[in-house]
Amino acid sequence: MNGITLNEKEAREARARISRLSEALHSEHAMEPVVAGLPPEVVSQVSRMMKAERERLTRAVEAYEVAKETQKPTALKALVNQEPGLMLIVARIANGYSQKDLAWRLGVKEQQVQRWEAERYGQISLKNYNRVAALLGVRLTADMPDQPAFRGLDKVIDGVSKSEIKKILKHGRENGWFAEDFTEAELRRYIAENRIDFGSPGLLRTGLNVVDHTEDVMLHAWRARVTARAREAFASVEDVHEPLELKWMPGLVRLSNDTRGPLRAVEVLADRGIVLIVEPQVPGLKIDGAAFIVDGRPVIGMTVRTDTVDNFWFTLMHELAHVTLHFSTGLAVGFYDQTDQEASVDEQEEEANRFASNLLIPEERWRRSTARIAKSAAVIERFADELGIHPAIVFGRIRKERGEWSLFANKIGRNTVRKLFVGEAQKGKSDAPILPGPQG
């Protein structure tokens, strides 16, 4: 749910969600099946998320019902925030039209309007957008946010240099993204289509700095590759992800002790409706992980840019935090993260960091442990064994907290993760296929 309710189906789903959230929040007994086995700090974060989501959904349903009954969509417009696609849906409600009514007036099938609205008009042509807008009395104005889908392919890829395209082509050929004869023109078109399909990554969160990477073609290309692989993986992934079932997460953390744990993590997440794709970044793109939505499903992308055990598991838990805590408040836009910065000014990134840290090493256990100040590797390894996690995770936390990066440098599992995924990729690799384009 995205916090906006725009038709009867969404209203029914929102009411059902509100009911389930209220039931879980009503008592510790009702909450137990949701958070069993999670550290107290993580439980607190999840509880806050659930309360906030219940409030958002309640406001959304109330705004929809008022707009529908009175044809005065003031509250609904406030939630929409000037997004061109959503404004069309609000205008339909304000005019008192059902989806069937609008379809009849446009001379199209009701299913066409349902599809447009399900996609929030993200895939509609400018010609058809203007046609719907004219009928509903909506005008595109200069202060509306830029909509890539309205620009056309040539405009979307303006400013992409020949050197950037060549770098991506070289990387793509070396990593099996597409065939050797895949051309620069085909790559430009592919990147443009993907950008229209998903919009621009809003911000790449990089610790102390929040850097605008909406025009970063390397990020678009990497995300396009992850998206293509995610769609291929959907066949072996559960259809529905349920954010209110979290008691499986401690078991995921314990997989860190398994030498093939990162590969097994892919399977565990797939059973929960989450796709995990490990794909090396294009050289020059400093990104460790990402979390976003593809065709309604949560996808986690990782680069293993820093090939250590501790970095893999922290990055994975950080992105899983976004899927868990921010499913309704940012995952549709996406999170693109660089995890080796000292601090973050972004509230959602700080939440994800706390979630990841506590899921790996519960704060209450960490505060009481002598491992925090230990100089002996044996003491730290015993603590890791007590938690049931890989010692590299503890050594990594100590290195970061003390700011001594030469400390225990041989204990963090260097050069052990990437080769697992490279080996798997080689097993399943056929003649380099052309990267498939986005699907509407």
Tab-separated table of C-alpha atoms in Angstrom:
chain	number	residue	atom	x	y	z
A	1	MET	CA	0.000	0.000	0.000
A	2	ASN	CA	1.328	3.462	-0.885
A	3	GLY	CA	-0.787	5.541	1.503
A	4	ILE	CA	-3.169	6.748	-1.239
A	5	THR	CA	-6.535	5.102	-1.898
A	6	LEU	CA	-8.037	5.787	-5.305
A	7	ASN	CA	-10.632	3.098	-6.015
A	8	GLU	CA	-12.957	0.654	-4.258
A	9	LYS	CA	-10.558	-2.286	-4.530
A	10	GLU	CA	-7.772	-0.293	-2.886
A	11	ALA	CA	-10.199	0.927	-0.222
A	12	ARG	CA	-11.192	-2.657	0.649
A	13	GLU	CA	-7.546	-3.722	0.802
A	14	ALA	CA	-6.665	-0.709	2.973
A	15	ARG	CA	-9.515	-1.420	5.408
A	16	ALA	CA	-8.408	-5.052	5.701
A	17	ARG	CA	-4.850	-3.903	6.310
A	18	ILE	CA	-5.950	-1.420	8.973
A	19	SER	CA	-7.876	-4.186	10.717
A	20	ARG	CA	-4.873	-6.511	10.722
A	21	LEU	CA	-2.519	-3.790	11.932
A	22	SER	CA	-4.933	-2.843	14.738
A	23	GLU	CA	-5.253	-6.467	15.798
A	24	ALA	CA	-1.483	-6.974	15.910
A	25	LEU	CA	-0.925	-3.731	17.816
A	26	HIS	CA	-3.720	-4.447	20.290
A	27	SER	CA	-1.702	-6.773	22.542
A	28	GLU	CA	1.649	-8.479	22.965
A	29	HIS	CA	-0.079	-11.809	22.371
A	30	ALA	CA	-1.373	-10.661	18.984
A	31	MET	CA	2.023	-9.154	18.074
A	32	GLU	CA	3.978	-12.298	18.973
A	33	PRO	CA	3.447	-14.149	15.652
A	34	VAL	CA	4.723	-11.083	13.776
A	35	VAL	CA	7.956	-10.399	15.659
A	36	ALA	CA	8.820	-13.651	17.482
A	37	GLY	CA	12.579	-13.954	17.990
A	38	LEU	CA	13.443	-10.404	16.931
A	39	PRO	CA	15.591	-8.204	19.217
A	40	PRO	CA	13.642	-5.657	21.337
A	41	GLU	CA	15.079	-2.686	19.434
A	42	VAL	CA	13.884	-4.145	16.104
A	43	VAL	CA	10.465	-4.919	17.590
A	44	SER	CA	10.186	-1.248	18.631
A	45	GLN	CA	11.019	-0.099	15.099
A	46	VAL	CA	8.499	-2.494	13.584
A	47	SER	CA	5.805	-1.356	16.036
A	48	ARG	CA	6.403	2.299	15.128
A	49	MET	CA	6.239	1.430	11.442
A	50	MET	CA	2.943	-0.423	11.919
A	51	LYS	CA	1.359	2.477	13.838
A	52	ALA	CA	2.503	4.969	11.202
A	53	GLU	CA	1.178	2.779	8.389
A	54	ARG	CA	-2.188	2.409	10.139
A	55	GLU	CA	-2.434	6.199	10.424
A	56	ARG	CA	-1.484	6.709	6.759
A	57	LEU	CA	-3.992	4.145	5.550
A	58	THR	CA	-6.744	5.559	7.758
A	59	ARG	CA	-6.155	9.054	6.361
A	60	ALA	CA	-6.080	7.671	2.825
A	61	VAL	CA	-9.384	5.803	3.165
A	62	GLU	CA	-11.069	8.784	4.814
A	63	ALA	CA	-9.833	11.133	2.071
A	64	TYR	CA	-11.099	8.760	-0.629
A	65	GLU	CA	-14.500	8.332	0.997
A	66	VAL	CA	-14.999	12.092	1.424
A	67	ALA	CA	-13.968	12.737	-2.188
A	68	LYS	CA	-16.269	10.023	-3.478
A	69	GLU	CA	-19.301	11.080	-1.402
A	70	THR	CA	-18.966	14.862	-1.707
A	71	GLN	CA	-16.936	15.194	-4.923
A	72	LYS	CA	-14.664	17.569	-2.958
A	73	PRO	CA	-11.206	15.943	-3.110
A	74	THR	CA	-9.287	18.513	-1.030
A	75	ALA	CA	-7.728	15.968	1.354
A	76	LEU	CA	-7.101	13.505	-1.470
A	77	LYS	CA	-5.313	16.159	-3.532
A	78	ALA	CA	-3.042	16.879	-0.581
A	79	LEU	CA	-1.937	13.222	-0.534
A	80	VAL	CA	-1.350	13.162	-4.302
A	81	ASN	CA	1.243	15.955	-4.190
A	82	GLN	CA	0.896	17.126	-7.792
A	83	GLU	CA	1.876	13.828	-9.463
A	84	PRO	CA	0.398	13.968	-12.988
A	85	GLY	CA	-0.834	10.357	-13.066
A	86	LEU	CA	-2.456	10.496	-9.656
A	87	MET	CA	-4.086	13.830	-10.462
A	88	LEU	CA	-6.044	12.149	-13.248
A	89	ILE	CA	-7.430	9.566	-10.836
A	90	VAL	CA	-8.371	12.217	-8.290
A	91	ALA	CA	-10.074	14.201	-11.061
A	92	ARG	CA	-12.098	11.120	-12.045
A	93	ILE	CA	-13.291	10.706	-8.450
A	94	ALA	CA	-14.039	14.436	-8.168
A	95	ASN	CA	-16.149	14.239	-11.324
A	96	GLY	CA	-18.129	11.396	-9.796
A	97	TYR	CA	-17.061	8.914	-12.477
A	98	SER	CA	-16.374	5.231	-11.904
A	99	GLN	CA	-13.643	3.598	-13.963
A	100	LYS	CA	-16.427	2.187	-16.136
A	101	ASP	CA	-17.918	5.665	-16.632
A	102	LEU	CA	-14.561	7.085	-17.711
A	103	ALA	CA	-13.950	4.199	-20.105
A	104	TRP	CA	-17.357	4.760	-21.731
A	105	ARG	CA	-16.651	8.463	-22.229
A	106	LEU	CA	-13.231	7.711	-23.725
A	107	GLY	CA	-14.554	4.925	-25.948
A	108	VAL	CA	-12.188	2.309	-24.497
A	109	LYS	CA	-12.696	-0.863	-22.464
A	110	GLU	CA	-13.003	-0.598	-18.696
A	111	GLN	CA	-9.962	-2.880	-18.361
A	112	GLN	CA	-7.862	-0.249	-20.166
A	113	VAL	CA	-8.731	2.410	-17.580
A	114	GLN	CA	-8.109	-0.108	-14.770
A	115	ARG	CA	-4.673	-0.845	-16.227
A	116	TRP	CA	-3.803	2.848	-16.621
A	117	GLU	CA	-4.815	3.573	-13.033
A	118	ALA	CA	-3.056	0.497	-11.617
A	119	GLU	CA	0.120	1.869	-13.231
A	120	ARG	CA	-0.764	5.391	-12.018
A	121	TYR	CA	-0.721	6.378	-15.712
A	122	GLY	CA	3.026	5.723	-15.745
A	123	GLN	CA	2.904	3.893	-19.092
A	124	ILE	CA	0.407	6.093	-20.936
A	125	SER	CA	1.458	8.086	-23.988
A	126	LEU	CA	1.404	11.889	-23.866
A	127	LYS	CA	-1.360	11.878	-26.493
A	128	ASN	CA	-3.610	9.627	-24.400
A	129	TYR	CA	-2.741	11.466	-21.192
A	130	ASN	CA	-3.870	14.737	-22.745
A	131	ARG	CA	-7.038	13.044	-23.977
A	132	VAL	CA	-7.960	11.795	-20.488
A	133	ALA	CA	-6.878	15.075	-18.885
A	134	ALA	CA	-9.020	17.145	-21.255
A	135	LEU	CA	-12.084	15.040	-20.503
A	136	LEU	CA	-11.519	15.382	-16.736
A	137	GLY	CA	-10.544	19.058	-16.774
A	138	VAL	CA	-6.903	18.560	-15.759
A	139	ARG	CA	-4.099	20.637	-17.259
A	140	LEU	CA	-0.347	19.953	-17.166
A	141	THR	CA	1.214	23.049	-15.636
A	142	ALA	CA	4.759	24.323	-15.456
A	143	ASP	CA	5.045	23.606	-11.728
A	144	MET	CA	4.200	19.914	-12.079
A	145	PRO	CA	7.142	17.532	-11.503
A	146	ASP	CA	8.968	16.288	-14.579
A	147	GLN	CA	7.507	13.051	-15.936
A	148	PRO	CA	10.038	11.022	-17.977
A	149	ALA	CA	7.269	9.216	-19.846
A	150	PHE	CA	6.157	12.530	-21.358
A	151	ARG	CA	9.545	13.433	-22.762
A	152	GLY	CA	10.015	10.792	-25.442
A	153	LEU	CA	13.025	8.508	-25.727
A	154	ASP	CA	15.363	11.062	-27.294
A	155	LYS	CA	14.764	13.596	-24.523
A	156	VAL	CA	15.145	11.035	-21.746
A	157	ILE	CA	18.707	10.202	-22.772
A	158	ASP	CA	19.841	13.744	-23.546
A	159	GLY	CA	23.228	14.398	-22.039
A	160	VAL	CA	24.435	10.788	-22.025
A	161	SER	CA	27.987	10.957	-23.339
A	162	LYS	CA	29.575	8.559	-25.800
A	163	SER	CA	32.267	7.678	-23.231
A	164	GLU	CA	29.630	6.694	-20.657
A	165	ILE	CA	27.851	4.492	-23.185
A	166	LYS	CA	31.144	2.829	-24.171
A	167	LYS	CA	31.977	2.147	-20.519
A	168	ILE	CA	28.578	0.517	-19.968
A	169	LEU	CA	28.866	-1.495	-23.200
A	170	LYS	CA	32.285	-2.797	-22.175
A	171	HIS	CA	31.090	-3.733	-18.700
A	172	GLY	CA	27.912	-5.316	-20.062
A	173	ARG	CA	29.755	-7.466	-22.581
A	174	GLU	CA	32.258	-8.620	-19.954
A	175	ASN	CA	29.464	-9.527	-17.527
A	176	GLY	CA	27.035	-11.225	-19.895
A	177	TRP	CA	24.421	-8.497	-20.022
A	178	PHE	CA	24.005	-8.744	-23.763
A	179	ALA	CA	25.600	-10.076	-26.948
A	180	GLU	CA	28.840	-8.745	-28.436
A	181	ASP	CA	26.956	-7.117	-31.311
A	182	PHE	CA	24.653	-5.114	-29.017
A	183	THR	CA	25.005	-1.550	-30.336
A	184	GLU	CA	25.319	1.850	-28.714
A	185	ALA	CA	21.944	2.843	-30.172
A	186	GLU	CA	20.289	-0.255	-28.692
A	187	LEU	CA	21.823	0.463	-25.286
A	188	ARG	CA	20.672	4.085	-25.332
A	189	ARG	CA	17.154	2.969	-26.176
A	190	TYR	CA	17.192	0.316	-23.469
A	191	ILE	CA	18.284	2.786	-20.779
A	192	ALA	CA	15.658	5.290	-21.916
A	193	GLU	CA	12.885	2.679	-21.858
A	194	ASN	CA	13.890	1.547	-18.378
A	195	ARG	CA	13.941	5.103	-17.118
A	196	ILE	CA	10.473	5.733	-18.515
A	197	ASP	CA	9.304	2.454	-16.970
A	198	PHE	CA	10.582	3.286	-13.477
A	199	GLY	CA	11.333	6.999	-13.415
A	200	SER	CA	14.611	8.354	-12.055
A	201	PRO	CA	16.257	7.177	-8.844
A	202	GLY	CA	15.474	10.130	-6.631
A	203	LEU	CA	18.620	10.271	-4.549
A	204	LEU	CA	21.618	8.051	-4.031
A	205	ARG	CA	22.073	8.158	-0.270
A	206	THR	CA	25.727	8.512	0.590
A	207	GLY	CA	26.180	9.102	4.299
A	208	LEU	CA	27.003	12.685	5.184
A	209	ASN	CA	26.066	13.809	1.696
A	210	VAL	CA	22.794	13.164	-0.065
A	211	VAL	CA	23.811	13.299	-3.721
A	212	ASP	CA	21.392	13.758	-6.597
A	213	HIS	CA	21.954	10.935	-9.093
A	214	THR	CA	18.768	11.279	-11.108
A	215	GLU	CA	20.830	11.721	-14.280
A	216	ASP	CA	23.468	9.064	-13.497
A	217	VAL	CA	23.339	6.823	-16.562
A	218	MET	CA	25.521	4.186	-14.896
A	219	LEU	CA	22.980	3.879	-12.083
A	220	HIS	CA	20.157	3.610	-14.634
A	221	ALA	CA	22.056	0.901	-16.525
A	222	TRP	CA	22.817	-1.088	-13.362
A	223	ARG	CA	19.239	-0.862	-12.163
A	224	ALA	CA	18.028	-1.902	-15.623
A	225	ARG	CA	20.195	-5.018	-15.437
A	226	VAL	CA	19.001	-5.861	-11.903
A	227	THR	CA	15.406	-5.333	-13.037
A	228	ALA	CA	15.814	-7.668	-16.010
A	229	ARG	CA	17.335	-10.377	-13.823
A	230	ALA	CA	14.635	-9.882	-11.170
A	231	ARG	CA	11.912	-10.463	-13.749
A	232	GLU	CA	13.629	-13.673	-14.811
A	233	ALA	CA	13.728	-14.739	-11.143
A	234	PHE	CA	10.033	-14.086	-10.489
A	235	ALA	CA	9.106	-17.597	-11.637
A	236	SER	CA	10.828	-19.078	-8.571
A	237	VAL	CA	9.738	-16.406	-6.059
A	238	GLU	CA	6.568	-16.368	-3.986
A	239	ASP	CA	3.928	-14.119	-5.559
A	240	VAL	CA	3.184	-12.049	-2.457
A	241	HIS	CA	5.467	-10.466	0.118
A	242	GLU	CA	3.880	-10.064	3.546
A	243	PRO	CA	5.605	-7.269	5.523
A	244	LEU	CA	3.859	-8.349	8.736
A	245	GLU	CA	5.597	-11.723	8.919
A	246	LEU	CA	9.090	-11.148	10.288
A	247	LYS	CA	9.898	-14.042	12.607
A	248	TRP	CA	11.979	-15.694	9.858
A	249	MET	CA	14.629	-12.954	9.964
A	250	PRO	CA	16.774	-14.324	12.834
A	251	GLY	CA	17.157	-17.527	10.832
A	252	LEU	CA	18.384	-15.486	7.874
A	253	VAL	CA	21.027	-13.851	10.070
A	254	ARG	CA	22.258	-17.252	11.270
A	255	LEU	CA	22.956	-18.218	7.665
A	256	SER	CA	26.000	-15.942	7.895
A	257	ASN	CA	27.757	-18.856	9.613
A	258	ASP	CA	27.348	-20.988	6.492
A	259	THR	CA	30.054	-20.668	3.839
A	260	ARG	CA	27.284	-20.730	1.232
A	261	GLY	CA	25.049	-18.518	3.376
A	262	PRO	CA	24.811	-15.663	0.854
A	263	LEU	CA	23.450	-18.073	-1.773
A	264	ARG	CA	21.036	-19.619	0.702
A	265	ALA	CA	19.870	-16.099	1.578
A	266	VAL	CA	18.617	-15.757	-2.008
A	267	GLU	CA	16.403	-18.826	-1.473
A	268	VAL	CA	15.113	-17.716	1.945
A	269	LEU	CA	14.180	-14.277	0.624
A	270	ALA	CA	12.502	-15.826	-2.440
A	271	ASP	CA	10.295	-17.870	-0.118
A	272	ARG	CA	9.200	-14.550	1.409
A	273	GLY	CA	8.433	-12.868	-1.904
A	274	ILE	CA	11.657	-10.826	-2.036
A	275	VAL	CA	14.069	-11.033	-4.971
A	276	LEU	CA	17.802	-10.697	-4.206
A	277	ILE	CA	20.070	-9.998	-7.174
A	278	VAL	CA	23.853	-9.664	-6.883
A	279	GLU	CA	25.173	-7.718	-9.869
A	280	PRO	CA	28.591	-5.959	-10.022
A	281	GLN	CA	28.378	-2.205	-10.477
A	282	VAL	CA	29.535	-0.428	-13.602
A	283	PRO	CA	33.054	0.904	-12.867
A	284	GLY	CA	32.776	4.356	-11.348
A	285	LEU	CA	29.372	3.762	-9.776
A	286	LYS	CA	29.867	3.715	-6.010
A	287	ILE	CA	26.879	1.737	-4.816
A	288	ASP	CA	26.632	-1.177	-2.395
A	289	GLY	CA	22.955	-1.976	-2.371
A	290	ALA	CA	19.512	-0.915	-3.479
A	291	ALA	CA	15.901	-1.713	-2.669
A	292	PHE	CA	13.008	-0.903	-4.970
A	293	ILE	CA	9.790	-2.257	-6.473
A	294	VAL	CA	9.548	-4.126	-9.785
A	295	ASP	CA	6.059	-5.044	-10.994
A	296	GLY	CA	4.720	-4.721	-7.465
A	297	ARG	CA	7.408	-6.932	-5.880
A	298	PRO	CA	10.290	-5.906	-3.600
A	299	VAL	CA	13.740	-6.318	-5.130
A	300	ILE	CA	17.094	-6.018	-3.367
A	301	GLY	CA	20.126	-5.401	-5.553
A	302	MET	CA	23.692	-5.741	-4.281
A	303	THR	CA	27.062	-5.164	-5.954
A	304	VAL	CA	29.469	-6.732	-3.392
A	305	ARG	CA	31.653	-3.702	-4.201
A	306	THR	CA	33.423	-4.371	-0.893
A	307	ASP	CA	33.934	-8.119	-0.947
A	308	THR	CA	33.876	-9.030	2.737
A	309	VAL	CA	31.537	-11.154	4.832
A	310	ASP	CA	30.682	-8.338	7.247
A	311	ASN	CA	29.862	-5.876	4.457
A	312	PHE	CA	27.643	-8.364	2.628
A	313	TRP	CA	25.492	-9.135	5.664
A	314	PHE	CA	25.223	-5.547	6.874
A	315	THR	CA	24.272	-4.306	3.399
A	316	LEU	CA	21.717	-7.088	2.990
A	317	MET	CA	20.100	-6.302	6.359
A	318	HIS	CA	20.158	-2.576	5.569
A	319	GLU	CA	18.229	-3.118	2.327
A	320	LEU	CA	15.915	-5.596	4.048
A	321	ALA	CA	15.194	-2.836	6.567
A	322	HIS	CA	14.016	-0.603	3.721
A	323	VAL	CA	11.730	-3.391	2.477
A	324	THR	CA	10.358	-3.910	5.993
A	325	LEU	CA	10.147	-0.381	7.390
A	326	HIS	CA	9.683	1.700	4.251
A	327	PHE	CA	7.578	-0.503	1.992
A	328	SER	CA	4.844	2.155	1.941
A	329	THR	CA	6.993	5.264	2.288
A	330	GLY	CA	9.789	5.094	-0.254
A	331	LEU	CA	10.285	1.681	-1.819
A	332	ALA	CA	8.319	2.650	-4.936
A	333	VAL	CA	10.891	5.401	-5.587
A	334	GLY	CA	13.722	3.199	-4.348
A	335	PHE	CA	16.756	3.407	-2.089
A	336	TYR	CA	20.255	3.410	-3.598
A	337	ASP	CA	22.878	3.121	-0.904
A	338	GLN	CA	26.578	3.530	-0.288
A	339	THR	CA	27.203	2.005	3.130
A	340	ASP	CA	30.833	2.951	3.815
A	341	GLN	CA	30.152	6.523	4.956
A	342	GLU	CA	30.548	7.647	8.547
A	343	ALA	CA	27.056	8.997	9.175
A	344	SER	CA	23.754	9.840	7.553
A	345	VAL	CA	21.482	12.846	7.655
A	346	ASP	CA	18.645	10.889	6.088
A	347	GLU	CA	16.102	9.647	8.647
A	348	GLN	CA	15.154	6.532	6.691
A	349	GLU	CA	18.822	5.603	6.209
A	350	GLU	CA	19.449	5.985	9.928
A	351	GLU	CA	16.443	3.756	10.621
A	352	ALA	CA	17.798	1.150	8.205
A	353	ASN	CA	21.229	1.280	9.832
A	354	ARG	CA	19.755	0.747	13.325
A	355	PHE	CA	17.572	-2.095	12.079
A	356	ALA	CA	20.536	-3.843	10.407
A	357	SER	CA	22.865	-3.368	13.385
A	358	ASN	CA	20.333	-4.697	15.889
A	359	LEU	CA	19.236	-7.606	13.731
A	360	LEU	CA	22.857	-8.737	13.400
A	361	ILE	CA	23.970	-7.895	16.960
A	362	PRO	CA	21.179	-6.926	19.404
A	363	GLU	CA	22.121	-3.713	21.189
A	364	GLU	CA	21.258	-5.086	24.618
A	365	ARG	CA	23.688	-7.983	24.068
A	366	TRP	CA	26.347	-5.682	22.629
A	367	ARG	CA	26.300	-3.272	25.569
A	368	ARG	CA	26.874	-6.110	28.065
A	369	SER	CA	29.561	-7.895	26.054
A	370	THR	CA	33.286	-7.720	26.761
A	371	ALA	CA	33.811	-8.214	23.026
A	372	ARG	CA	33.219	-4.471	22.529
A	373	ILE	CA	36.533	-3.640	24.207
A	374	ALA	CA	38.386	-6.906	23.659
A	375	LYS	CA	41.787	-7.050	22.019
A	376	SER	CA	41.731	-10.817	21.818
A	377	ALA	CA	40.216	-12.360	18.698
A	378	ALA	CA	39.248	-15.436	20.732
A	379	VAL	CA	36.937	-13.366	22.991
A	380	ILE	CA	35.225	-11.842	19.970
A	381	GLU	CA	34.832	-15.208	18.271
A	382	ARG	CA	33.228	-16.676	21.395
A	383	PHE	CA	30.707	-13.809	21.447
A	384	ALA	CA	29.881	-14.404	17.796
A	385	ASP	CA	29.388	-18.083	18.540
A	386	GLU	CA	26.975	-17.208	21.365
A	387	LEU	CA	24.930	-15.119	18.900
A	388	GLY	CA	25.117	-17.775	16.203
A	389	ILE	CA	26.582	-15.394	13.598
A	390	HIS	CA	29.774	-15.240	11.561
A	391	PRO	CA	32.656	-13.700	13.597
A	392	ALA	CA	33.398	-11.341	10.681
A	393	ILE	CA	30.211	-9.416	11.521
A	394	VAL	CA	31.459	-8.695	15.046
A	395	PHE	CA	34.984	-7.888	13.900
A	396	GLY	CA	33.504	-5.516	11.307
A	397	ARG	CA	31.432	-3.681	13.902
A	398	ILE	CA	34.448	-3.300	16.199
A	399	ARG	CA	36.566	-1.904	13.350
A	400	LYS	CA	33.885	0.654	12.512
A	401	GLU	CA	33.147	1.706	16.106
A	402	ARG	CA	36.824	2.109	16.937
A	403	GLY	CA	37.629	3.711	13.570
A	404	GLU	CA	40.674	1.433	13.269
A	405	TRP	CA	40.449	-0.105	9.821
A	406	SER	CA	43.725	-1.986	10.082
A	407	LEU	CA	42.436	-3.805	13.166
A	408	PHE	CA	41.473	-7.471	12.612
A	409	ALA	CA	41.835	-6.906	8.862
A	410	ASN	CA	42.312	-10.635	8.353
A	411	LYS	CA	39.086	-11.504	10.208
A	412	ILE	CA	36.374	-9.972	8.045
A	413	GLY	CA	36.209	-12.623	5.319
A	414	ARG	CA	37.852	-10.785	2.440
A	415	ASN	CA	37.298	-12.024	-1.118
A	416	THR	CA	34.915	-14.805	-0.141
A	417	VAL	CA	31.440	-13.596	-1.183
A	418	ARG	CA	31.651	-12.410	-4.781
A	419	LYS	CA	33.097	-15.679	-6.024
A	420	LEU	CA	30.018	-17.540	-4.757
A	421	PHE	CA	27.788	-15.548	-7.081
A	422	VAL	CA	30.242	-15.524	-9.968
A	423	GLY	CA	30.350	-19.303	-9.775
A	424	GLU	CA	26.557	-19.558	-9.789
A	425	ALA	CA	26.304	-17.142	-12.709
A	426	GLN	CA	28.769	-19.155	-14.750
A	427	LYS	CA	26.820	-22.363	-14.103
A	428	GLY	CA	23.617	-20.943	-15.520
A	429	LYS	CA	25.154	-18.826	-18.233
A	430	SER	CA	24.228	-19.489	-21.844
A	431	ASP	CA	25.435	-17.602	-24.906
A	432	ALA	CA	25.283	-13.970	-23.809
A	433	PRO	CA	21.657	-12.978	-24.347
A	434	ILE	CA	20.551	-9.523	-25.274
A	435	LEU	CA	19.271	-7.819	-22.172
A	436	PRO	CA	15.469	-7.843	-22.334
A	437	GLY	CA	13.691	-4.526	-22.355
A	438	PRO	CA	11.272	-3.286	-19.715
A	439	GLN	CA	7.778	-4.721	-19.726
A	440	GLY	CA	4.711	-2.565	-19.548
